[in-house]
Coordinates of C-alpha atoms in Angstrom, one line a residue:
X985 CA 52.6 118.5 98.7
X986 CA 54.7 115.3 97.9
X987 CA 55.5 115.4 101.4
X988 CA 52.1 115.6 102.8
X989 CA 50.9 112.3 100.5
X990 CA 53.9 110.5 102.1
X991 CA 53.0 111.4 105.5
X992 CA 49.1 110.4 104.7
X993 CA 50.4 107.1 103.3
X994 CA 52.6 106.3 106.9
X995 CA 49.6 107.4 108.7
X996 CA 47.3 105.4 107.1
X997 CA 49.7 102.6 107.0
X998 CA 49.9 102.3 110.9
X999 CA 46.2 103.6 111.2
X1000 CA 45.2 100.3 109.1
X1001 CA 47.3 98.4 111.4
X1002 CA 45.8 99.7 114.6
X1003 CA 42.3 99.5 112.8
X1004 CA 42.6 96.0 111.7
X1005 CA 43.0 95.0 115.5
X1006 CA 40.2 97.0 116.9
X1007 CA 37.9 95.5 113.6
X1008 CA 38.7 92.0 114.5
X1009 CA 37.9 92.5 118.0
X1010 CA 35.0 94.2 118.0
X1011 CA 33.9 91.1 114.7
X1012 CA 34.8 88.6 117.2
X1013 CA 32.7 90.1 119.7
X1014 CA 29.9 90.4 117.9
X1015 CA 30.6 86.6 116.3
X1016 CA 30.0 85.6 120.2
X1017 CA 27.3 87.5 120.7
X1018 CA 25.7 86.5 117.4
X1019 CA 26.9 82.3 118.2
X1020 CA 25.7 83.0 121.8
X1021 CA 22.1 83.9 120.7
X1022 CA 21.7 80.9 118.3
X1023 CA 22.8 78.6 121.1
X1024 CA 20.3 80.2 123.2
X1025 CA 17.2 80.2 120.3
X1026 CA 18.0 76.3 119.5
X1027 CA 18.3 75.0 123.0
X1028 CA 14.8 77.0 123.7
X1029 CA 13.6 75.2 120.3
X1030 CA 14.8 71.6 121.0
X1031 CA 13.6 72.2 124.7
X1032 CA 9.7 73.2 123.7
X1033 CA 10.1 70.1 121.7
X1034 CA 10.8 67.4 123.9
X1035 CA 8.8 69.0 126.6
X1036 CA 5.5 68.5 124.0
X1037 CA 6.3 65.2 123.2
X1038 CA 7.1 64.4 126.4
X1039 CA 4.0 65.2 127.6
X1040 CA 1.7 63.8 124.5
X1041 CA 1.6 60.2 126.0
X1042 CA -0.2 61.1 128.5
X1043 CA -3.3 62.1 126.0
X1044 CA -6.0 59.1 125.3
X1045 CA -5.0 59.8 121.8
X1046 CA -1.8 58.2 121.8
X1047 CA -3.4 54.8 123.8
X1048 CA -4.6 53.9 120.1
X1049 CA -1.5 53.0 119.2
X1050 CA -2.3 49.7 120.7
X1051 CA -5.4 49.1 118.4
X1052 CA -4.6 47.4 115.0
X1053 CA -6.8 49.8 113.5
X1054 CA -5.9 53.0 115.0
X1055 CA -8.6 55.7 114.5
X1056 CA -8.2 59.2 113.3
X1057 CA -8.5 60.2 116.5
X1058 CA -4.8 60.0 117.0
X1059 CA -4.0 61.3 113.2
X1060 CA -5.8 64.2 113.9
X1061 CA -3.8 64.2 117.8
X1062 CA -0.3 64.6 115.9
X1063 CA -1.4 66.5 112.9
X1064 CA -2.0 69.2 116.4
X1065 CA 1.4 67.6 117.6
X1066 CA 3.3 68.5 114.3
X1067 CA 1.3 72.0 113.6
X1068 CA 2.5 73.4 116.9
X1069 CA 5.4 74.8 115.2
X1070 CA 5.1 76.5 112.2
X1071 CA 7.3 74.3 110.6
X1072 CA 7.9 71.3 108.7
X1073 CA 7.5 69.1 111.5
X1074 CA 6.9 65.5 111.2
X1075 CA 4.9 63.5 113.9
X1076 CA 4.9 59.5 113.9
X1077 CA 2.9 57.0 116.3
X1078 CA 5.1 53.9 116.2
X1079 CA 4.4 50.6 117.8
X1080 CA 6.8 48.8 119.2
X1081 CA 8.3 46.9 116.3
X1082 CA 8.8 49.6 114.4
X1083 CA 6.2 50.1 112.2
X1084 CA 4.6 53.7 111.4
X1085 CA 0.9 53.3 112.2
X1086 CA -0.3 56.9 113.1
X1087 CA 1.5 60.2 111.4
X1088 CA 0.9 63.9 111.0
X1089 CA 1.5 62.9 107.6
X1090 CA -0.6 60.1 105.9
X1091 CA 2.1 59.0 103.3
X1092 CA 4.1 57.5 106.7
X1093 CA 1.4 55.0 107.5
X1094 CA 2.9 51.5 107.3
X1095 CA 6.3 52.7 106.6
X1096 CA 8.6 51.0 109.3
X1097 CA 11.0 52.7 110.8
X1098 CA 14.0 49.9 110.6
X1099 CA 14.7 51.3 107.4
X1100 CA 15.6 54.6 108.4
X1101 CA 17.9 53.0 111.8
X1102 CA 15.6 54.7 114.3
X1103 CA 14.3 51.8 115.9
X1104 CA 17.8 51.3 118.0
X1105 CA 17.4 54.9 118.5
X1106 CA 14.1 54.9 119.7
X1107 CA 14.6 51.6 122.2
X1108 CA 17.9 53.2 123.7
X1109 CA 15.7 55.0 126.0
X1110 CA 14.7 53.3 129.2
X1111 CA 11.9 54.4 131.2
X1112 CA 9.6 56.8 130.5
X1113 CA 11.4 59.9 129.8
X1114 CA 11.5 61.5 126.7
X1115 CA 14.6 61.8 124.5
X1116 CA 16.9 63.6 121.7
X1117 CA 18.6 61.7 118.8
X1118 CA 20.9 63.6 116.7
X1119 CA 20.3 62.5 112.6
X1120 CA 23.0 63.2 111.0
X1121 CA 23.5 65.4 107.7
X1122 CA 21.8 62.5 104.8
X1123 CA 18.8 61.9 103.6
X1124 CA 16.4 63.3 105.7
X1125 CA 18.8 65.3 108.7
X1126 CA 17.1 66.6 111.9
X1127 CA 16.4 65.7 115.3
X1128 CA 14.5 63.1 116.5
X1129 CA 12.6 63.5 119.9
X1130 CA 11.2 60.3 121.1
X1131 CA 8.8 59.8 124.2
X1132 CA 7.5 55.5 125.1
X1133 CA 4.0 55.1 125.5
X1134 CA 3.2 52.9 128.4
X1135 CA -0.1 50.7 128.4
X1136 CA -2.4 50.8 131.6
X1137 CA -0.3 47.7 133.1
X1138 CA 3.3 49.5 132.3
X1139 CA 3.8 47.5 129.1
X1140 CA 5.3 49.5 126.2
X1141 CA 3.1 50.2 123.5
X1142 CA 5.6 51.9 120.9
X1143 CA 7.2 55.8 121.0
X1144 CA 5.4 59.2 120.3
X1145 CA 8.2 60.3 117.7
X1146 CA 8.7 64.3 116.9
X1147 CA 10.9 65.2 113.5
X1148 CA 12.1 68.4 113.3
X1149 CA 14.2 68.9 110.1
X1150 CA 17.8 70.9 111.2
X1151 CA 16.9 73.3 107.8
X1152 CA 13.7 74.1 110.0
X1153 CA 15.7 74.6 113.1
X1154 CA 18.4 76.7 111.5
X1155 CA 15.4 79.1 110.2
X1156 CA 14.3 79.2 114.1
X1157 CA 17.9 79.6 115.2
X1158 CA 19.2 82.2 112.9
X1159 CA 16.0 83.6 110.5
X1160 CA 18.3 86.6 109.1
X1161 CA 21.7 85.0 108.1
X1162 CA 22.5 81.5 108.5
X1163 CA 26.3 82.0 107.1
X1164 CA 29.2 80.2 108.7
X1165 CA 26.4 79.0 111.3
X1166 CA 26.8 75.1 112.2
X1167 CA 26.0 72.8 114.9
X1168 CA 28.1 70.1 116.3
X1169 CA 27.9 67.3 119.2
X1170 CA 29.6 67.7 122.0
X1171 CA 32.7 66.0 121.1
X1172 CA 33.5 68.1 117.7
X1173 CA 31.7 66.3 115.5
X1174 CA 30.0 68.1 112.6
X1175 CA 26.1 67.8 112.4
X1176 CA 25.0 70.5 110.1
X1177 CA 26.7 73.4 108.6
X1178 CA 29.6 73.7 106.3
X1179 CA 32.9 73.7 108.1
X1180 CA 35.5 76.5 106.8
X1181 CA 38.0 75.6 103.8
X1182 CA 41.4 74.9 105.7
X1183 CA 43.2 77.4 103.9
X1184 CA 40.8 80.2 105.0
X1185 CA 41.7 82.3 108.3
X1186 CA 38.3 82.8 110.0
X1187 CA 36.8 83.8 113.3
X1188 CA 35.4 81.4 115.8
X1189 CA 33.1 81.7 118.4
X1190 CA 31.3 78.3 120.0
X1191 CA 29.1 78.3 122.3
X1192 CA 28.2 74.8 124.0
X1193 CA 24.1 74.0 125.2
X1194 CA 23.4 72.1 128.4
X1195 CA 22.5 68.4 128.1
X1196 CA 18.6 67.9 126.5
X1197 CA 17.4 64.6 126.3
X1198 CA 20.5 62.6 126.6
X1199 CA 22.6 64.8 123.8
X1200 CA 24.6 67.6 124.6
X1201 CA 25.2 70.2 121.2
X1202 CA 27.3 72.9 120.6
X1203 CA 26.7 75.8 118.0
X1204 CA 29.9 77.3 116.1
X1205 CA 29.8 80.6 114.3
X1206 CA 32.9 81.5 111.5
X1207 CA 33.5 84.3 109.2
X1208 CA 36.1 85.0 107.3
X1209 CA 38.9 87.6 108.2
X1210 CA 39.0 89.2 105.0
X1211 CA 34.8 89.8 105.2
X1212 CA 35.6 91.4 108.6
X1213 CA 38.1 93.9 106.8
X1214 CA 36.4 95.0 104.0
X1215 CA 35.1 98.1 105.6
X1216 CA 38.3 98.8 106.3
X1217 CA 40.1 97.9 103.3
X1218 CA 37.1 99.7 101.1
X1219 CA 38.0 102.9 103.2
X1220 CA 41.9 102.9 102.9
X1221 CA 41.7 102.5 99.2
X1222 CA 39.1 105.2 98.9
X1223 CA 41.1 107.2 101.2
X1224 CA 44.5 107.1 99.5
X1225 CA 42.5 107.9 96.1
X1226 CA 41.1 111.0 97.5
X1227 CA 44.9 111.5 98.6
X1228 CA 45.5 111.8 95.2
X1229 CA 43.4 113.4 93.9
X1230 CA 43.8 116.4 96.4
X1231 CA 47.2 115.8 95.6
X1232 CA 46.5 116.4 91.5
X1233 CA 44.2 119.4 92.0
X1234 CA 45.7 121.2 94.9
X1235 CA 49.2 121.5 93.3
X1236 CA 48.5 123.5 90.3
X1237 CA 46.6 125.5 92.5
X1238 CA 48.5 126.0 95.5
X1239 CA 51.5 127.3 92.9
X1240 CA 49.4 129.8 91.0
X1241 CA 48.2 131.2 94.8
X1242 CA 51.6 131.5 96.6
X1243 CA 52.7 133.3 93.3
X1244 CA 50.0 136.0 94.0
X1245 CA 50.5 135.9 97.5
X1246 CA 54.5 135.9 98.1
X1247 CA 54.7 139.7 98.3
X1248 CA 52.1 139.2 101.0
X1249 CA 53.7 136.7 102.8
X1250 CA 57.1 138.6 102.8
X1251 CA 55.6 141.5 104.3
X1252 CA 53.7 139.2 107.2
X1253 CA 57.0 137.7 107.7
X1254 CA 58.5 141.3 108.3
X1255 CA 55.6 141.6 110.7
X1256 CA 55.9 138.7 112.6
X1257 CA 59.7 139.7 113.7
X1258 CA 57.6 142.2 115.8
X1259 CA 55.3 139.4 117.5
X1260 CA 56.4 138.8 121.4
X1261 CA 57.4 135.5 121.8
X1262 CA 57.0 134.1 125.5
X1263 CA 58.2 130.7 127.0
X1264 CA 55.4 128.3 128.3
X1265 CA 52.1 126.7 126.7
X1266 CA 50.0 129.6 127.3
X1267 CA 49.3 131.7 123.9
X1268 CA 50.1 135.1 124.0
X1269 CA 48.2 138.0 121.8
X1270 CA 50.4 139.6 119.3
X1271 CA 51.7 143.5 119.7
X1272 CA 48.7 146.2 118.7
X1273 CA 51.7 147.2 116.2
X1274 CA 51.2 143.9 114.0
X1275 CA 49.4 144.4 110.9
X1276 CA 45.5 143.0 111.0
X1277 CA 46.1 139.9 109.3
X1278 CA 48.4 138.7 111.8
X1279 CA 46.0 140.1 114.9
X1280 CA 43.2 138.6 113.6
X1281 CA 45.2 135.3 113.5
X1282 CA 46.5 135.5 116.7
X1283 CA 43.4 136.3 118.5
X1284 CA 41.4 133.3 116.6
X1285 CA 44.2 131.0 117.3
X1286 CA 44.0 132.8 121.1
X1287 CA 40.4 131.7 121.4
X1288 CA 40.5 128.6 119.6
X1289 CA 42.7 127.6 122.4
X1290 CA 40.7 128.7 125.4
X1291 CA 38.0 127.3 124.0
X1292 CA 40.0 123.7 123.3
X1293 CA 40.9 123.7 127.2
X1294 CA 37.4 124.6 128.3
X1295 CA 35.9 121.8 126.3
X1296 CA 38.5 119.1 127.4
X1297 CA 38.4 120.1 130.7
X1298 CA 34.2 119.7 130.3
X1299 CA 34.6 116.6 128.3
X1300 CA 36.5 114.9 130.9
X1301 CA 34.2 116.0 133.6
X1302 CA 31.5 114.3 131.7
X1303 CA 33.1 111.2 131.2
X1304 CA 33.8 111.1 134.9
X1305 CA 30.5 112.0 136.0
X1306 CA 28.9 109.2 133.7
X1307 CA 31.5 106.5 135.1
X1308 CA 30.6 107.7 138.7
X1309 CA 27.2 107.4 137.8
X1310 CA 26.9 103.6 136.5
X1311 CA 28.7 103.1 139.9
X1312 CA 26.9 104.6 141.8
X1313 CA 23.4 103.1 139.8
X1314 CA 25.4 99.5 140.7
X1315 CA 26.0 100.1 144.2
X1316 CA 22.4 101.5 145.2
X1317 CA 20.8 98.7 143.5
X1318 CA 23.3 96.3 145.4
X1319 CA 22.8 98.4 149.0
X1320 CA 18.7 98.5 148.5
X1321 CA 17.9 95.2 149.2
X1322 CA 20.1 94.1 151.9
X1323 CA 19.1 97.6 153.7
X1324 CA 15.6 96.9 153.8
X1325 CA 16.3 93.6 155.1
X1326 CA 18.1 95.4 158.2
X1327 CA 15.1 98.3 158.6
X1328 CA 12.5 95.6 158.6
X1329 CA 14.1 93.1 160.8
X1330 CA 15.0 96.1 163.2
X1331 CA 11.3 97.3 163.3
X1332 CA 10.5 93.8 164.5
X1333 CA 13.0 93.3 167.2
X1334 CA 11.5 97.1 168.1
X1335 CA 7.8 96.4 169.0
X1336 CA 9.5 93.4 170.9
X1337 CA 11.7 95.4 173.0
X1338 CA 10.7 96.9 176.1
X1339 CA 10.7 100.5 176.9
X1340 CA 13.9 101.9 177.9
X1341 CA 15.4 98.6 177.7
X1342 CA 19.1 98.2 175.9
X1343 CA 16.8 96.5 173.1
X1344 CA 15.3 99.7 172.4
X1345 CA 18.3 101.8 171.8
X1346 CA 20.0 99.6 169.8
X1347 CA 17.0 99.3 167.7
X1348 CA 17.0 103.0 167.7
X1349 CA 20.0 103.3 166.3
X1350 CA 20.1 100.8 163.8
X1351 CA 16.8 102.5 162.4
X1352 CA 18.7 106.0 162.6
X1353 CA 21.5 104.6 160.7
X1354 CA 19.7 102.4 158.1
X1355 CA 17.8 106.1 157.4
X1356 CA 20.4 107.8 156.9
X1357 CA 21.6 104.8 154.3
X1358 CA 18.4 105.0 152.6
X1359 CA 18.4 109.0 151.9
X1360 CA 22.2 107.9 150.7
X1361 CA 20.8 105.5 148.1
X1362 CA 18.4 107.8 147.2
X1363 CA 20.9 110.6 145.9
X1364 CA 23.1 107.9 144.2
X1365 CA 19.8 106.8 142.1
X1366 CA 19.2 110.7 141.7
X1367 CA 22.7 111.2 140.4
X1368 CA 23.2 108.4 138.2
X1369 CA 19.7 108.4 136.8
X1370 CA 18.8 111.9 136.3
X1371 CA 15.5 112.4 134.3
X1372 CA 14.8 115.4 131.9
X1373 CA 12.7 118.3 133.8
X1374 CA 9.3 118.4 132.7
X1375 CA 8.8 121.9 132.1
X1376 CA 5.6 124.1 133.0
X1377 CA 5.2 127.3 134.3
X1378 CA 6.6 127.9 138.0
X1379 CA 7.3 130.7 140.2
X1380 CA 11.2 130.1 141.4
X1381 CA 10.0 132.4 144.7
X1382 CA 6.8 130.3 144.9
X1383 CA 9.4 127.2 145.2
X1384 CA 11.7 128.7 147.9
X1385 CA 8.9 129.8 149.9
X1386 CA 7.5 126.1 150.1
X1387 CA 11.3 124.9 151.0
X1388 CA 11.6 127.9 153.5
X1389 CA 8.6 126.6 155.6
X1390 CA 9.7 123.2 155.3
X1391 CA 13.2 123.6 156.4
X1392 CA 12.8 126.8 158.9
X1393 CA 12.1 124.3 162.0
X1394 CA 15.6 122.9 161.7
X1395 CA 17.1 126.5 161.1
X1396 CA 15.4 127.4 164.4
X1397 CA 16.4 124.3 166.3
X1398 CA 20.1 124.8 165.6
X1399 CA 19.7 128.4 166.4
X1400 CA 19.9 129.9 162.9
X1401 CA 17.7 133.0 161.3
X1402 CA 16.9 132.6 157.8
X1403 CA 15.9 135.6 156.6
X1404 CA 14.4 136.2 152.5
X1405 CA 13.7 138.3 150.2
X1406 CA 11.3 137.2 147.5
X1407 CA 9.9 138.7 144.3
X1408 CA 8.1 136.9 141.3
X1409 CA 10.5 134.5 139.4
X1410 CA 9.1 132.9 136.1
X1411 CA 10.7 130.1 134.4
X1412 CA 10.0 127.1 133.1
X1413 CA 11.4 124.5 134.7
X1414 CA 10.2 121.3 136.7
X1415 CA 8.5 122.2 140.2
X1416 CA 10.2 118.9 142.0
X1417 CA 13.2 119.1 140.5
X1418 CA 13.6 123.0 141.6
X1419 CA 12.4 122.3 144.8
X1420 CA 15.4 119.5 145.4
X1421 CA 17.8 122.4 143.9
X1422 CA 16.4 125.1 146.7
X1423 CA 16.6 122.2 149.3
X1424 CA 19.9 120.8 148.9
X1425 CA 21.8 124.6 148.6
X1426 CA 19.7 125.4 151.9
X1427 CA 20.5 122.7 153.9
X1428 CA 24.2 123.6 153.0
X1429 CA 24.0 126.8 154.2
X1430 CA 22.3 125.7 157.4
X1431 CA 25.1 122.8 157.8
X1432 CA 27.3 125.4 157.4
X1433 CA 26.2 128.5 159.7
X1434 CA 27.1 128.7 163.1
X1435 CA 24.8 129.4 166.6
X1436 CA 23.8 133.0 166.3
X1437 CA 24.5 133.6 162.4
X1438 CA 22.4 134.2 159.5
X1439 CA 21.1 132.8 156.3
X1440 CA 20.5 135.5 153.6
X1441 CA 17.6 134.1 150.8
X1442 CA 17.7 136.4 147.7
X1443 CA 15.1 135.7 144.4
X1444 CA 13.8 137.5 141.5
X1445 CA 14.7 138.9 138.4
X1446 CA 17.8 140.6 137.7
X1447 CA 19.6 141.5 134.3
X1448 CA 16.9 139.8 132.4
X1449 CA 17.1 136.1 134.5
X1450 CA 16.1 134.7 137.0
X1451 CA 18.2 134.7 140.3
X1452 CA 18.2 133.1 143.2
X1453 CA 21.1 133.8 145.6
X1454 CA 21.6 131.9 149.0
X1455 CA 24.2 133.1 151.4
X1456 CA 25.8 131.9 154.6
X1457 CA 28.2 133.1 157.7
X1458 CA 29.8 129.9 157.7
X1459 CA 33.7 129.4 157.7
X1460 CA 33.6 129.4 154.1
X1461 CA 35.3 127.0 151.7
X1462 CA 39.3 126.7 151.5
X1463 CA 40.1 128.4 147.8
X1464 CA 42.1 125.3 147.5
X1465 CA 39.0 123.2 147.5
X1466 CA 36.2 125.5 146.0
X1467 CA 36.9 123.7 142.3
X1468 CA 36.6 120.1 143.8
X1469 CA 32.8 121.1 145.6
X1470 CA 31.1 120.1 142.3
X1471 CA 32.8 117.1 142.2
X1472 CA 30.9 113.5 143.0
X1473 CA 31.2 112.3 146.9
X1474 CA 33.5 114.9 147.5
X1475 CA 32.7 116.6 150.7
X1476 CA 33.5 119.6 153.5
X1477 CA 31.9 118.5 155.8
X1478 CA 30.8 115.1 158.0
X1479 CA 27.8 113.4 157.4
X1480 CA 27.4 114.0 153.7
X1481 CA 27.5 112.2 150.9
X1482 CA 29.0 114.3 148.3
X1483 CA 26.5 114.1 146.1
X1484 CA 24.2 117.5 146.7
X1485 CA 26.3 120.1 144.9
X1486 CA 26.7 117.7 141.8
X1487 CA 23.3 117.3 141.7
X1488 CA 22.3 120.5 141.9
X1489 CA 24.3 121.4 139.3
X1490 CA 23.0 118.8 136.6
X1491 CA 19.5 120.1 137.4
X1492 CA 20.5 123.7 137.4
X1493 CA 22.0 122.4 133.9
X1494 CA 19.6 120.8 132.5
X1495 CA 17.1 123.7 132.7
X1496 CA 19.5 125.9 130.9
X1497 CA 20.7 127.9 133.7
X1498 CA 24.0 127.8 135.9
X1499 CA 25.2 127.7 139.5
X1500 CA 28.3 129.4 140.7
X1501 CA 29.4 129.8 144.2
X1502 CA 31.7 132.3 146.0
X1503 CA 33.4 132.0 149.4
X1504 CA 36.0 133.6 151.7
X1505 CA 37.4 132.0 154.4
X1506 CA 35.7 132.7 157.7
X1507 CA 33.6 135.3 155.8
X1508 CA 30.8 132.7 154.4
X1509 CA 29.9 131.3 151.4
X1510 CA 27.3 132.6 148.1
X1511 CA 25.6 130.3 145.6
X1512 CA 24.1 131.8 143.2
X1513 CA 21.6 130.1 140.6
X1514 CA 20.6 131.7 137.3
X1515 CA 18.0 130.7 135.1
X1516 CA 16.1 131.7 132.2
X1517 CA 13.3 133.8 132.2
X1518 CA 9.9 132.7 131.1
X1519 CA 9.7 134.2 128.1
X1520 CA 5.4 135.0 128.3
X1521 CA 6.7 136.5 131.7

């Protein structure tokens, strides 16, 4: 027991190690992601800005700034200005010595701006486009976005001037958690936020904003290492405390119990001297002369194995299936596009061409061949975005009948019989997606048989399912590669893509059935399909 605490304390010392890394990296991620989308929420809040007051000027509100006694016309214009974020927004009219004569708010009236230092800020701009001035953390920090008013002969009748506090931004930018969130110009320089004690180790993620009104900003998002453990840390400690107290309770126990069980352990010992012992990682059952205790433990461990292989084997079949498929869901989406391009612009150059000119037949061909492309896309979108069936009552013979009429002019034209055998199937399953299943295993088959042969269609109900057995007089499949047929884009023959069998089998799958096939060189090839039977059959 001692030994088995110390073990749990090496392991959970190099675990911790190897989970402190992967916790800081996947913090540090999310710290981008989380600086990323503030960047991306303020520049779309200082943007909607300085487009508004950009384009408030050009109201016949803001003209009264030129009257002495301005109206409350244009009060009543930047009260709207102000109120069209739900904010604290503040919106001035001010002439062009400074002086406050319209505002959103009536305690600005008269107040001059000289006072405050935006007037240099507000006459840097020249010509008529609107800018951004950065206030610094003080008395009243935010940003200032400024557009001139022009008079009717281009003289400057004083600014349209927008105030958004950065407290007001910050609840835009980040409404949930504002902690270790700042912003700073372009050069480094901090404009709100607190920056990090220098004795703390924190994580940093900045994200810089593209140039708005003559200011360029850049958000910075910190936390602190030791936040980003404490998962961790809380889990160690609770883990080495369970440790112990495993430790306390077990012992006492665990003497008691192999005191009443040594006799039976001696005599299991005595038994196992009888157990056959073989070289190799395959697990053996014990001799029928071992004494049930040690057969029962030999066959679980026996089938706990299998069982581990089967599901490792299927787990890593899954995982490859789902890579395949986000490539193949990449490259159809890539392929689509340009492919339609190439069809189209060959169906034009077509109707131009004249008959059984070179024209023609080239045309021809690139239209066969941007087909063929097409129905390739198609079965990578089918494989890498398979949708659930959408079960309802269906007759599996009903299915293969429809796919037998479709498919029995190409049968005849390469001079193969297709011959059935069809008795009521009920399931539940999803007609379409059946239908592809029958299709794709028949045009295998008819791939596959030779001039002269046959194609044997079997389906009904046998041992309480529902079977549906197709069967060739083809060459048959090389033993070697029968395993490697269900796997993505691997194919036997030219011309496919690889992609029918795997298909066929996720469908088959998903309806709670299974698919199996069976060949012999030169002596053909069986798939067989099984599915459950409707149970109001």
């Amino acid at each position: 027991m001692l030994f088995v605490l110390l073990a749990t304390i090496g392991v959970l010392g190099v675990e911790y190690v190897r989970g402190r890394d992967t916790l800081l990296r996947e913090a540090q991620n999310q710290l981008q992601a989380r600086d990323r989308l503030a960047a991306d929420r303020l520049e779309r809040a200082l943007g909607d800005r300085l487009r508004l007051v950009e384009a408030w000027p050009g109201l016949g509100a803001a003209q009264d700034i030129a009257v002495d006694d301005v109206d409350k016309r244009l009060a009543a214009s930047l009260s709207q200005l102000a109120g069209s974020f739900q904010g604290s927004d503040l919106a001035l009219a001010v002439d062009p010595h400074g002086r406050v004569v319209a505002s959103s708010d009536a305690g600005w009236i008269g107040r001059t701006t000289n006072g405050n230092g935006w007037l240099p800020l507000l006459r840097q701009g020249i010509g008529p486009a609107a800018r951004l001035h950065v206030l610094r953390q003080g008395t009243d920090p935010g940003v200032l976005a400024a557009s001139p008013v022009f008079g009717p002969r281009g003289d400057r009748l004083g600014w349209i001037v927008l105030i958004t506090p950065w407290s007001e931004l910050l609840n835009e930018v980040a409404p949930d958690d504002r902690r270790g969130l700042s912003v700073r110009t372009a050069d480094g320089q901090l404009v709100i936020g607190n920056a990090p004690d220098p004795g703390t180790r924190v994580l940093t993620a900045r994200e810089t904003m593209r140039e708005l009104g003559g200011i360029r900003l850049q958000t910075e998002a910190t936390e602190p290492i030791s936040r980003a453990l404490e998962p961790l840390r809380t889990s160690s400690v609770q883990l080495f405390v369970l440790a112990l107290v495993f430790l306390a309770v077990a012992l006492p126990a665990v003497m008691l119990y192999a005191r009443s069980t040594t006799r039976e352990l001696r005599r299991l010992t005595e038994a196992a001297r009888d157990v056959r012992h073989e070289q190799g990682s395959d697990f053996h059952q014990v001799s029928d002369a071992a004494p049930r205790e040690v057969r029962v433990l030999s066959g679980a461990l026996e089938t706990m194995l299998s069982r581990l292989e089967a599901s490792r084997h299927e787990l890593a079949r899954q995982e490859s299936l789902a890579a395949m498929g986000m490539m193949a869901a990449a490259l159809a989406h890539e392929i689509r596009t340009p492919l339609s391009i190439v069809r189209g612009s060959a169906e034009m150059l077509g109707r131009k061409a004249a008959a059984g000119s070179r024209e023609e037949e080239l045309t021809t061909f690139i239209l066969g061949e941007t087909g063929r492309l097409s129905r390739l896309v198609n079965d990578l979108l089918s494989f890498a975005r398979p949708r659930d069936p959408e079960r309802e009552p269906v007759d599996l013979a009903d299915v293969v009948d429809d796919v037998v009429s479709a498919i029995g002019g190409e049968y005849e034209t390469n001079g193969v019989m297709l011959e059935t055998e069809l008795t009521p199937a009920p399931v539940r399953g999803d007609a379409d997606q059946l239908h592809q299943v029958v299709l794709n295993l028949l045009a295998n088959a008819g791939k596959a048989s030779p001039v002269d042969s046959r194609v044997r269609v079997r389906c009904g109900v046998t041992d309480g399912s529902v079977v549906l057995e197709i069967r060739d007089q083809g060459s048959g499949i090389p033993p070697e590669q029968l395993a490697e047929v269900w796997t993505p884009f691997f194919t036997t023959g030219g011309g496919g893509t690889g992609l029918g069998l795997p298909i066929v089998r996720r469908i088959v799958e998903a309806h709670g059935g299974a698919v199996t096939l069976e060949s012999e060189p030169d002596e053909g090839t069986t798939a067989t399909v099984r599915l459950p039977i409707r149970s109001d059959a």
